[in-house]
């Protein structure tokens, strides 16, 4: 097996898979969302709806009630600008102030969106037998002391309150921290009646699936995910939610909605017993939610129920601090155990040089250097196999169509010449997982988003605007072919192999510049290694 041919065939298979996957996304029939009570929202928005005590009203049509402008408050910190709807106390809009929507743009990235095709809310409340969100009158309308809150210290507490005529007072407090994207949401429940009150915290993420996007060149996951004490990380895409509802119990864990570089997650208390579930709503909207344990509040007593909302970039170190396995939302796939240390190495190199493009070059040099021994063994083995081609041709002519005798004679020749026919395959099989793991590091790392490199490359997460890197990458592949010719006799196969650099150059035109830079540097290093190995083999009489 020829090294370059193997790399190209594996790469071609990968590109073919990505093309097929994107065709499925674009052309496969979409499931029809089930009709729920929400479909009658506009007709019944002013009417109270009778709701079961253990089903959050957030699922019902009342959630769509249109509040007046005075029913919102705005919170601004150094990291986020949030809009809270006092009807239910939900965060219906959240902008990430430290992340621009577009490169060099002034508009902050909108992670949570109030309405429209990109609707995306973080909802929380109290259900249960006496929870205000289980009231037949609809969701509670909280009151706030002011409509605008600005952070001026290390923390900012935003309290809103609700009181009903059954002796239940709820104070919902949002706690923001300077420099952070996690928000603690605390419910202080006071019972001034003479009867025990039963309440249950719920938290859910509501999103319109129409905004889910992916592409062939950036096949990133956009959907829901969760973690339980049994499953460290489980994805459930929007189509699965539209098809059927999930329901699973857990001690601890979390729920989340994931997009390319950002994640929104609700995190319960570490040892809290929760029930995780999903639900499809009309219009292509879905819910990912959890319910906590029922809490008894005795007369004259107060209880506190807490959840944590994270809404921000997929920074692995921060996510791992917030909850076990939350860092797995940086989705490296089955090779995560390789990708994670490679990312930390990339992060370390960036700390030394201060440029993500240079860090990519350095990590490629390090990885290729560490695998030089395998590469040398691979090329040497293939050189020996090429030297045996005349003898193999002679054996084939001798035994004609008797494949059994030909195979026996061929294995005897390999044994006599001390050549392992798999010697060229095993090294490449060991190298491919590392290269694929690096690929996913470059795709998933939010640190590369809008990262400058040099000259005309101002964003490593976007394609080269002038296509210089893809053209250079294609040229390097052509040089590699010339340095390592293949013994293929079939003219059709020869033509296909010759045009592979052209095909790959075309595909790489739309790849992010960081990925193309990685492949280009890898090819250049391979060329240098080939020249060194070929020179050494010629001295040993191998050509």
Coordinates of C-alpha atoms in Angstrom, one line a residue:
X1 CA 0.0 0.0 0.0
X2 CA 1.3 3.4 -0.9
X3 CA 1.3 6.0 1.8
X4 CA 0.1 8.9 -0.3
X5 CA -2.5 6.9 -2.0
X6 CA -3.8 5.7 1.3
X7 CA -4.1 9.2 2.7
X8 CA -5.8 10.4 -0.4
X9 CA -8.3 7.6 -0.5
X10 CA -9.2 8.0 3.1
X11 CA -9.6 11.7 2.6
X12 CA -11.7 11.1 -0.5
X13 CA -13.9 8.7 1.5
X14 CA -14.3 11.4 4.2
X15 CA -15.3 14.1 1.7
X16 CA -17.8 11.7 0.1
X17 CA -19.3 11.0 3.5
X18 CA -19.6 14.7 4.2
X19 CA -21.2 15.3 0.8
X20 CA -23.8 12.5 1.4
X21 CA -24.5 13.8 4.9
X22 CA -25.1 17.3 3.7
X23 CA -27.4 16.0 0.9
X24 CA -29.4 14.1 3.5
X25 CA -29.7 17.3 5.6
X26 CA -30.8 19.4 2.6
X27 CA -33.1 16.9 0.8
X28 CA -34.4 14.3 3.3
X29 CA -38.1 14.7 4.3
X30 CA -38.5 16.5 7.5
X31 CA -40.7 14.9 10.2
X32 CA -44.0 16.6 10.9
X33 CA -44.1 18.1 14.4
X34 CA -47.0 16.9 16.6
X35 CA -49.8 19.3 17.3
X36 CA -49.9 20.5 20.9
X37 CA -51.9 23.0 22.9
X38 CA -49.4 25.7 21.9
X39 CA -50.9 25.7 18.3
X40 CA -53.9 27.6 19.6
X41 CA -51.7 30.3 21.3
X42 CA -52.9 33.3 19.5
X43 CA -56.6 32.5 20.0
X44 CA -56.5 31.7 23.7
X45 CA -53.6 33.8 25.0
X46 CA -55.8 35.7 27.4
X47 CA -57.7 32.7 28.7
X48 CA -56.4 30.7 31.7
X49 CA -55.6 27.1 30.9
X50 CA -56.2 24.2 33.4
X51 CA -52.8 22.5 33.8
X52 CA -51.9 19.3 35.6
X53 CA -50.0 19.9 38.8
X54 CA -46.9 18.0 37.7
X55 CA -46.6 19.5 34.2
X56 CA -44.9 22.9 33.8
X57 CA -47.3 25.6 32.4
X58 CA -44.3 26.6 30.2
X59 CA -45.4 23.8 27.9
X60 CA -48.9 25.2 27.6
X61 CA -50.4 27.9 25.4
X62 CA -50.1 30.5 28.1
X63 CA -46.3 30.6 27.5
X64 CA -47.0 32.4 24.3
X65 CA -48.9 35.3 25.9
X66 CA -47.7 38.6 24.6
X67 CA -46.4 40.8 27.4
X68 CA -46.3 44.5 27.3
X69 CA -43.0 46.4 27.2
X70 CA -43.2 47.1 31.0
X71 CA -43.1 43.4 31.6
X72 CA -39.4 43.1 30.8
X73 CA -36.2 44.0 32.7
X74 CA -32.7 44.4 31.2
X75 CA -29.5 43.2 32.9
X76 CA -26.1 44.3 31.7
X77 CA -22.8 42.9 32.9
X78 CA -19.3 42.8 31.4
X79 CA -20.0 39.6 29.6
X80 CA -23.7 39.5 28.8
X81 CA -26.8 41.6 28.2
X82 CA -29.9 39.7 29.2
X83 CA -33.6 40.4 28.9
X84 CA -35.9 38.9 31.5
X85 CA -39.6 38.5 30.9
X86 CA -41.5 39.1 34.2
X87 CA -44.3 36.8 33.0
X88 CA -42.7 33.6 34.2
X89 CA -39.3 35.1 35.0
X90 CA -37.6 33.6 31.9
X91 CA -34.5 34.8 30.2
X92 CA -35.8 35.4 26.7
X93 CA -32.8 37.2 25.2
X94 CA -29.1 37.1 26.0
X95 CA -26.3 38.6 24.0
X96 CA -22.6 37.6 24.5
X97 CA -20.9 41.0 24.7
X98 CA -17.3 39.6 24.3
X99 CA -18.2 37.8 21.1
X100 CA -19.1 39.7 18.0
X101 CA -21.8 38.2 15.7
X102 CA -19.5 39.0 12.7
X103 CA -15.8 39.4 12.4
X104 CA -14.9 43.1 13.4
X105 CA -18.6 43.8 13.8
X106 CA -20.1 45.9 16.6
X107 CA -23.2 43.7 17.2
X108 CA -22.8 41.2 20.0
X109 CA -23.5 37.5 19.4
X110 CA -27.2 36.7 20.2
X111 CA -27.2 33.4 22.0
X112 CA -30.8 33.5 23.3
X113 CA -33.4 35.2 21.0
X114 CA -36.8 36.5 22.0
X115 CA -38.9 35.7 19.0
X116 CA -39.0 34.8 15.3
X117 CA -37.3 31.9 13.5
X118 CA -34.3 32.0 15.9
X119 CA -36.5 31.9 19.1
X120 CA -34.4 30.4 22.0
X121 CA -35.4 30.9 25.7
X122 CA -34.0 29.7 29.0
X123 CA -37.1 29.1 31.2
X124 CA -37.4 28.1 34.9
X125 CA -40.0 28.1 37.5
X126 CA -41.9 26.2 40.2
X127 CA -44.5 23.6 39.6
X128 CA -45.8 20.9 41.9
X129 CA -49.1 20.9 43.8
X130 CA -48.7 24.5 44.9
X131 CA -46.1 25.9 42.5
X132 CA -47.1 29.2 40.9
X133 CA -46.3 27.8 37.4
X134 CA -48.9 25.1 38.0
X135 CA -51.7 27.6 38.6
X136 CA -54.8 27.4 36.3
X137 CA -54.5 31.2 36.0
X138 CA -51.3 30.9 34.0
X139 CA -47.7 31.6 34.7
X140 CA -46.9 34.0 37.6
X141 CA -46.3 37.7 36.8
X142 CA -43.3 38.8 38.8
X143 CA -42.6 42.3 39.9
X144 CA -39.2 44.0 40.0
X145 CA -37.9 47.1 41.8
X146 CA -36.5 48.5 38.5
X147 CA -36.4 47.8 34.8
X148 CA -32.6 48.1 34.3
X149 CA -29.7 46.6 36.2
X150 CA -26.1 47.3 35.6
X151 CA -23.1 45.5 37.1
X152 CA -20.8 47.7 39.2
X153 CA -19.0 45.1 41.4
X154 CA -18.0 41.5 41.4
X155 CA -21.6 40.2 41.5
X156 CA -25.0 41.5 40.6
X157 CA -28.2 40.1 42.1
X158 CA -31.4 40.7 40.3
X159 CA -34.5 39.9 42.5
X160 CA -38.0 39.6 41.2
X161 CA -40.9 38.5 43.4
X162 CA -44.4 37.0 43.3
X163 CA -47.1 36.6 45.9
X164 CA -50.5 34.8 45.6
X165 CA -53.5 34.8 47.9
X166 CA -52.8 31.3 49.1
X167 CA -50.0 32.5 51.3
X168 CA -47.1 31.6 49.0
X169 CA -44.4 34.2 48.3
X170 CA -41.6 33.5 45.8
X171 CA -38.5 35.6 45.4
X172 CA -36.6 34.6 42.3
X173 CA -33.0 35.9 42.3
X174 CA -30.6 35.9 39.3
X175 CA -27.0 36.1 40.4
X176 CA -24.5 37.3 37.8
X177 CA -20.7 37.2 38.3
X178 CA -18.1 39.5 36.8
X179 CA -16.3 37.9 33.9
X180 CA -18.5 34.7 33.9
X181 CA -21.2 33.3 31.8
X182 CA -22.9 31.1 34.5
X183 CA -26.0 32.6 36.2
X184 CA -27.3 31.2 39.5
X185 CA -31.1 31.2 39.7
X186 CA -32.4 30.9 43.2
X187 CA -36.1 30.5 44.3
X188 CA -36.7 31.6 47.9
X189 CA -40.1 30.2 48.8
X190 CA -41.9 31.5 51.9
X191 CA -45.1 29.9 53.2
X192 CA -47.3 32.3 55.3
X193 CA -50.3 30.0 55.3
X194 CA -51.3 27.4 57.8
X195 CA -50.9 24.4 55.4
X196 CA -47.9 22.7 53.9
X197 CA -47.0 23.8 50.4
X198 CA -45.5 21.4 47.8
X199 CA -43.3 23.0 45.1
X200 CA -41.0 21.5 42.5
X201 CA -38.3 23.4 40.5
X202 CA -38.2 22.9 36.7
X203 CA -35.7 24.3 34.2
X204 CA -36.0 24.0 30.4
X205 CA -34.5 25.2 27.2
X206 CA -36.9 26.1 24.4
X207 CA -35.7 26.5 20.9
X208 CA -37.0 26.7 17.3
X209 CA -35.3 24.0 15.3
X210 CA -35.4 26.1 12.2
X211 CA -32.2 27.8 13.2
X212 CA -30.2 24.5 13.3
X213 CA -27.4 24.8 10.8
X214 CA -24.5 22.7 9.6
X215 CA -22.5 22.4 6.4
X216 CA -20.5 19.9 4.6
X217 CA -17.3 21.7 5.3
X218 CA -18.1 22.3 8.9
X219 CA -20.3 19.3 10.0
X220 CA -20.9 20.5 13.5
X221 CA -23.6 19.3 15.8
X222 CA -26.6 21.6 16.6
X223 CA -29.1 20.0 19.0
X224 CA -29.8 18.9 22.5
X225 CA -27.5 16.9 24.9
X226 CA -27.7 15.7 28.4
X227 CA -25.7 13.9 31.1
X228 CA -26.9 11.5 33.8
X229 CA -25.2 9.4 36.5
X230 CA -25.3 6.5 34.0
X231 CA -24.5 8.3 30.8
X232 CA -21.7 10.9 30.8
X233 CA -22.7 12.5 27.6
X234 CA -25.7 11.7 25.3
X235 CA -26.8 13.7 22.3
X236 CA -30.4 13.8 21.1
X237 CA -30.9 15.7 17.9
X238 CA -34.0 17.8 17.1
X239 CA -35.4 15.2 14.7
X240 CA -35.4 12.6 17.4
X241 CA -37.2 15.0 19.8
X242 CA -39.8 15.7 17.1
X243 CA -40.3 12.0 16.6
X244 CA -40.6 10.9 20.3
X245 CA -40.2 12.2 23.8
X246 CA -37.4 11.3 26.1
X247 CA -37.8 10.6 29.8
X248 CA -35.0 9.5 32.1
X249 CA -34.3 9.8 35.8
X250 CA -30.9 10.7 37.2
X251 CA -29.0 11.8 40.3
X252 CA -27.2 15.0 39.2
X253 CA -26.4 15.6 35.6
X254 CA -27.4 18.5 33.3
X255 CA -29.3 19.4 30.2
X256 CA -28.1 21.5 27.3
X257 CA -28.7 22.9 23.8
X258 CA -25.5 23.0 21.7
X259 CA -24.4 24.9 18.6
X260 CA -21.1 25.2 17.0
X261 CA -19.0 27.3 19.4
X262 CA -21.6 28.0 22.2
X263 CA -23.7 26.0 24.7
X264 CA -26.6 26.8 26.9
X265 CA -27.0 24.4 29.9
X266 CA -29.1 24.1 33.0
X267 CA -27.2 22.4 35.9
X268 CA -29.1 21.2 39.0
X269 CA -27.5 20.6 42.4
X270 CA -24.8 17.9 42.3
X271 CA -26.7 15.1 44.1
X272 CA -30.3 16.2 43.3
X273 CA -32.7 13.6 42.0
X274 CA -34.0 14.9 38.7
X275 CA -36.1 13.8 35.8
X276 CA -34.8 14.7 32.3
X277 CA -37.3 14.9 29.4
X278 CA -37.9 16.4 26.0
X279 CA -41.1 17.5 24.3
X280 CA -42.0 18.6 20.8
X281 CA -44.1 21.7 20.3
X282 CA -45.9 23.0 17.3
X283 CA -44.2 25.1 14.7
X284 CA -40.9 23.1 15.0
X285 CA -40.1 24.2 18.5
X286 CA -38.7 21.7 21.1
X287 CA -38.1 21.6 24.9
X288 CA -35.2 20.1 26.7
X289 CA -36.0 20.2 30.4
X290 CA -35.5 18.7 33.9
X291 CA -37.6 18.7 37.0
X292 CA -36.1 18.6 40.5
X293 CA -37.3 16.9 43.7
X294 CA -40.6 18.0 45.3
X295 CA -40.0 20.2 48.3
X296 CA -42.3 20.5 51.3
X297 CA -42.5 24.0 52.8
X298 CA -44.0 23.9 56.3
X299 CA -46.3 26.8 57.5
X300 CA -44.2 29.8 58.5
X301 CA -41.0 28.3 56.9
X302 CA -38.8 29.2 53.9
X303 CA -37.1 26.9 51.4
X304 CA -34.5 27.7 48.7
X305 CA -34.3 25.9 45.4
X306 CA -31.4 26.5 43.1
X307 CA -30.3 25.8 39.5
X308 CA -27.4 27.2 37.4
X309 CA -27.7 28.4 33.9
X310 CA -24.6 28.5 31.7
X311 CA -25.0 30.5 28.5
X312 CA -21.7 31.2 26.7
X313 CA -18.7 29.8 24.7
X314 CA -17.6 26.2 24.9
X315 CA -14.5 26.9 27.0
X316 CA -13.5 23.4 28.2
X317 CA -11.8 24.5 31.5
X318 CA -14.7 26.5 32.6
X319 CA -17.3 23.8 31.6
X320 CA -15.4 21.1 33.5
X321 CA -15.5 23.3 36.6
X322 CA -19.2 23.8 36.5
X323 CA -20.3 20.1 36.1
X324 CA -18.9 16.7 35.5
X325 CA -18.7 15.9 31.8
X326 CA -20.1 19.3 30.7
X327 CA -16.8 19.9 28.8
X328 CA -17.9 17.0 26.5
X329 CA -20.2 19.4 24.8
X330 CA -17.0 20.4 23.0
X331 CA -17.8 17.4 20.8
X332 CA -14.7 15.7 19.6
X333 CA -16.6 12.4 18.8
X334 CA -15.1 9.0 19.5
X335 CA -11.6 10.3 19.5
X336 CA -12.1 12.8 22.4
X337 CA -9.5 11.0 24.5
X338 CA -6.9 12.0 21.9
X339 CA -8.4 15.4 21.0
X340 CA -8.5 16.7 24.6
X341 CA -4.7 16.4 25.3
X342 CA -4.0 17.8 21.8
X343 CA -6.2 20.8 22.5
X344 CA -4.3 21.4 25.8
X345 CA -1.1 21.2 23.9
X346 CA -2.4 23.7 21.3
X347 CA -3.6 26.0 24.1
X348 CA -0.1 25.8 25.7
X349 CA 1.6 26.7 22.5
X350 CA -0.7 29.6 22.0
X351 CA 0.3 30.8 25.5
X352 CA 3.9 30.8 24.3
X353 CA 3.5 32.5 20.9
X354 CA 0.2 34.4 21.3
X355 CA -1.0 33.5 17.8
X356 CA -3.4 30.6 17.0
X357 CA -2.1 30.2 13.5
X358 CA 1.5 29.9 14.7
X359 CA 0.3 27.5 17.4
X360 CA -1.3 25.3 14.6
X361 CA 2.0 25.2 12.7
X362 CA 3.9 24.3 15.9
X363 CA 1.5 21.5 16.9
X364 CA 1.6 20.1 13.4
X365 CA 5.4 20.1 13.5
X366 CA 5.4 18.4 16.9
X367 CA 3.0 15.7 16.0
X368 CA 4.7 14.9 12.6
X369 CA 8.0 14.9 14.4
X370 CA 6.9 12.4 17.0
X371 CA 5.5 10.1 14.3
X372 CA 8.7 10.3 12.1
X373 CA 9.8 6.8 13.3
X374 CA 6.5 5.3 12.1
X375 CA 6.7 7.3 8.8
X376 CA 10.2 6.1 8.1
X377 CA 9.3 2.5 8.9
X378 CA 6.3 2.8 6.5
X379 CA 8.3 4.2 3.6
X380 CA 11.1 1.6 4.1
X381 CA 8.6 -1.2 4.1
X382 CA 7.0 0.0 0.9
X383 CA 10.4 0.5 -0.8
X384 CA 11.2 -3.1 -0.1
X385 CA 7.8 -4.2 -1.5
X386 CA 8.4 -2.2 -4.7
X387 CA 11.8 -3.9 -5.1
X388 CA 10.0 -7.3 -5.1
X389 CA 7.5 -6.3 -7.9
X390 CA 9.6 -8.0 -10.7
X391 CA 9.7 -11.2 -8.7
X392 CA 6.0 -11.1 -7.9
X393 CA 5.3 -10.5 -11.6
X394 CA 7.4 -13.6 -12.4
X395 CA 5.5 -15.7 -9.8
X396 CA 2.2 -14.6 -11.3
X397 CA 3.3 -15.5 -14.8
X398 CA 4.5 -18.9 -13.5
X399 CA 1.4 -20.0 -11.7
X400 CA -1.1 -18.3 -14.0
X401 CA -4.7 -18.7 -12.6
X402 CA -3.7 -21.0 -9.7
X403 CA -4.3 -18.4 -7.0
X404 CA -3.6 -20.8 -4.1
X405 CA -0.1 -21.7 -5.3
X406 CA 0.6 -18.1 -6.2
X407 CA -0.4 -17.0 -2.7
X408 CA 1.8 -19.6 -1.1
X409 CA 4.8 -18.7 -3.3
X410 CA 4.2 -15.0 -2.6
X411 CA 4.2 -15.5 1.2
X412 CA 7.3 -17.7 1.0
X413 CA 9.0 -14.9 -1.0
X414 CA 8.1 -12.4 1.7
X415 CA 9.4 -14.7 4.4
X416 CA 12.7 -15.3 2.5
X417 CA 13.2 -11.6 1.9
X418 CA 12.1 -10.6 5.4
X419 CA 9.5 -8.3 4.2
X420 CA 6.2 -7.7 6.0
X421 CA 3.4 -6.8 3.5
X422 CA 1.5 -5.0 6.3
X423 CA 4.5 -3.0 7.2
X424 CA 3.3 0.0 5.2
X425 CA -0.3 -0.2 6.5
X426 CA 0.1 -0.5 10.2
X427 CA 2.0 2.9 10.7
X428 CA -0.6 4.8 8.7
X429 CA -3.4 3.1 10.7
X430 CA -1.7 4.4 13.9
X431 CA -1.3 7.9 12.5
X432 CA -4.8 8.5 11.1
X433 CA -6.6 8.7 14.5
X434 CA -4.1 11.4 15.6
X435 CA -4.7 13.4 12.4
X436 CA -8.5 13.1 12.7
X437 CA -8.3 14.1 16.4
X438 CA -6.4 17.2 15.4
X439 CA -9.0 17.9 12.7
X440 CA -11.8 17.9 15.3
X441 CA -9.8 20.1 17.6
X442 CA -9.6 22.8 14.9
X443 CA -13.3 22.4 14.1
X444 CA -14.6 22.6 17.6
X445 CA -12.3 25.1 19.4
X446 CA -14.1 28.4 20.0
X447 CA -10.7 29.9 20.6
X448 CA -10.1 29.8 16.8
X449 CA -13.4 31.8 16.1
X450 CA -12.4 35.2 14.6
X451 CA -8.7 34.4 15.5
X452 CA -6.2 36.4 13.4
X453 CA -3.2 34.7 11.8
X454 CA -1.1 36.8 9.5
X455 CA -1.3 38.8 6.3
X456 CA -4.7 38.3 4.6
X457 CA -5.9 35.6 7.1
X458 CA -8.0 37.5 9.6
X459 CA -10.2 34.6 10.8
X460 CA -9.0 31.1 11.1
X461 CA -12.5 29.8 11.4
X462 CA -13.5 31.1 8.0
X463 CA -12.3 30.2 4.5
X464 CA -9.3 31.8 2.9
X465 CA -10.8 34.9 1.2
X466 CA -8.2 34.7 -1.6
X467 CA -7.9 30.9 -1.7
X468 CA -4.1 31.0 -1.5
X469 CA -3.8 28.3 1.2
X470 CA -6.0 25.8 -0.7
X471 CA -4.0 26.3 -3.9
X472 CA -0.7 25.8 -2.0
X473 CA -2.2 22.7 -0.3
X474 CA -3.1 21.3 -3.7
X475 CA 0.4 22.0 -5.0
X476 CA 2.0 20.3 -2.0
X477 CA -0.2 17.2 -2.7
X478 CA 1.0 17.2 -6.3
X479 CA 4.7 17.3 -5.2
X480 CA 4.1 14.4 -2.8
X481 CA 2.7 12.4 -5.7
X482 CA 5.8 13.0 -7.7
X483 CA 8.1 12.0 -4.8
X484 CA 6.2 8.8 -4.2
X485 CA 5.0 7.3 -7.5
X486 CA 2.5 4.4 -7.4
X487 CA 2.8 1.1 -9.2
X488 CA -0.7 1.3 -10.6
X489 CA -1.0 -0.1 -14.1
X490 CA -4.7 0.7 -14.8
X491 CA -4.9 3.9 -16.8
X492 CA -8.2 4.9 -15.3
X493 CA -6.8 4.5 -11.8
X494 CA -3.8 6.5 -12.8
X495 CA -5.9 9.4 -14.1
X496 CA -8.1 9.4 -10.9
X497 CA -4.9 9.5 -8.8
X498 CA -3.4 12.3 -10.8
X499 CA -6.5 14.5 -10.5
X500 CA -6.9 14.0 -6.7
X501 CA -4.9 17.1 -5.9
X502 CA -7.2 19.1 -8.1
X503 CA -10.3 17.6 -6.5
X504 CA -9.0 18.2 -3.0
X505 CA -8.0 21.8 -3.8
X506 CA -11.6 22.4 -4.9
X507 CA -13.0 20.9 -1.7
X508 CA -10.6 22.8 0.5
X509 CA -11.6 26.2 -1.0
X510 CA -14.5 26.2 1.5
X511 CA -12.7 24.7 4.4
X512 CA -11.8 27.0 7.4
X513 CA -8.4 28.6 7.0
X514 CA -7.1 27.0 10.2
X515 CA -7.8 23.5 8.8
X516 CA -6.2 24.2 5.5
X517 CA -3.2 25.7 7.2
X518 CA -2.9 22.4 9.2
X519 CA -3.1 20.2 6.1
X520 CA -0.6 22.5 4.2
X521 CA 2.0 22.4 6.9
X522 CA 1.5 18.7 7.4
X523 CA 2.1 18.1 3.6
X524 CA 5.2 20.3 3.6
X525 CA 6.6 18.4 6.6
X526 CA 5.8 15.1 4.8
X527 CA 7.7 16.3 1.7
X528 CA 10.7 17.1 3.8
X529 CA 10.5 13.7 5.5
X530 CA 10.1 11.9 2.2
X531 CA 13.3 13.6 0.8
X532 CA 15.2 12.6 4.0
X533 CA 14.0 9.1 4.0
X534 CA 14.5 8.6 0.3
X535 CA 18.1 9.8 0.5
X536 CA 18.7 7.4 3.4
X537 CA 17.2 4.5 1.6
X538 CA 19.3 5.2 -1.5
X539 CA 22.4 4.9 0.6
X540 CA 21.2 1.4 1.6
X541 CA 20.5 0.4 -2.0
X542 CA 16.8 0.8 -1.8
X543 CA 15.2 3.0 -4.4

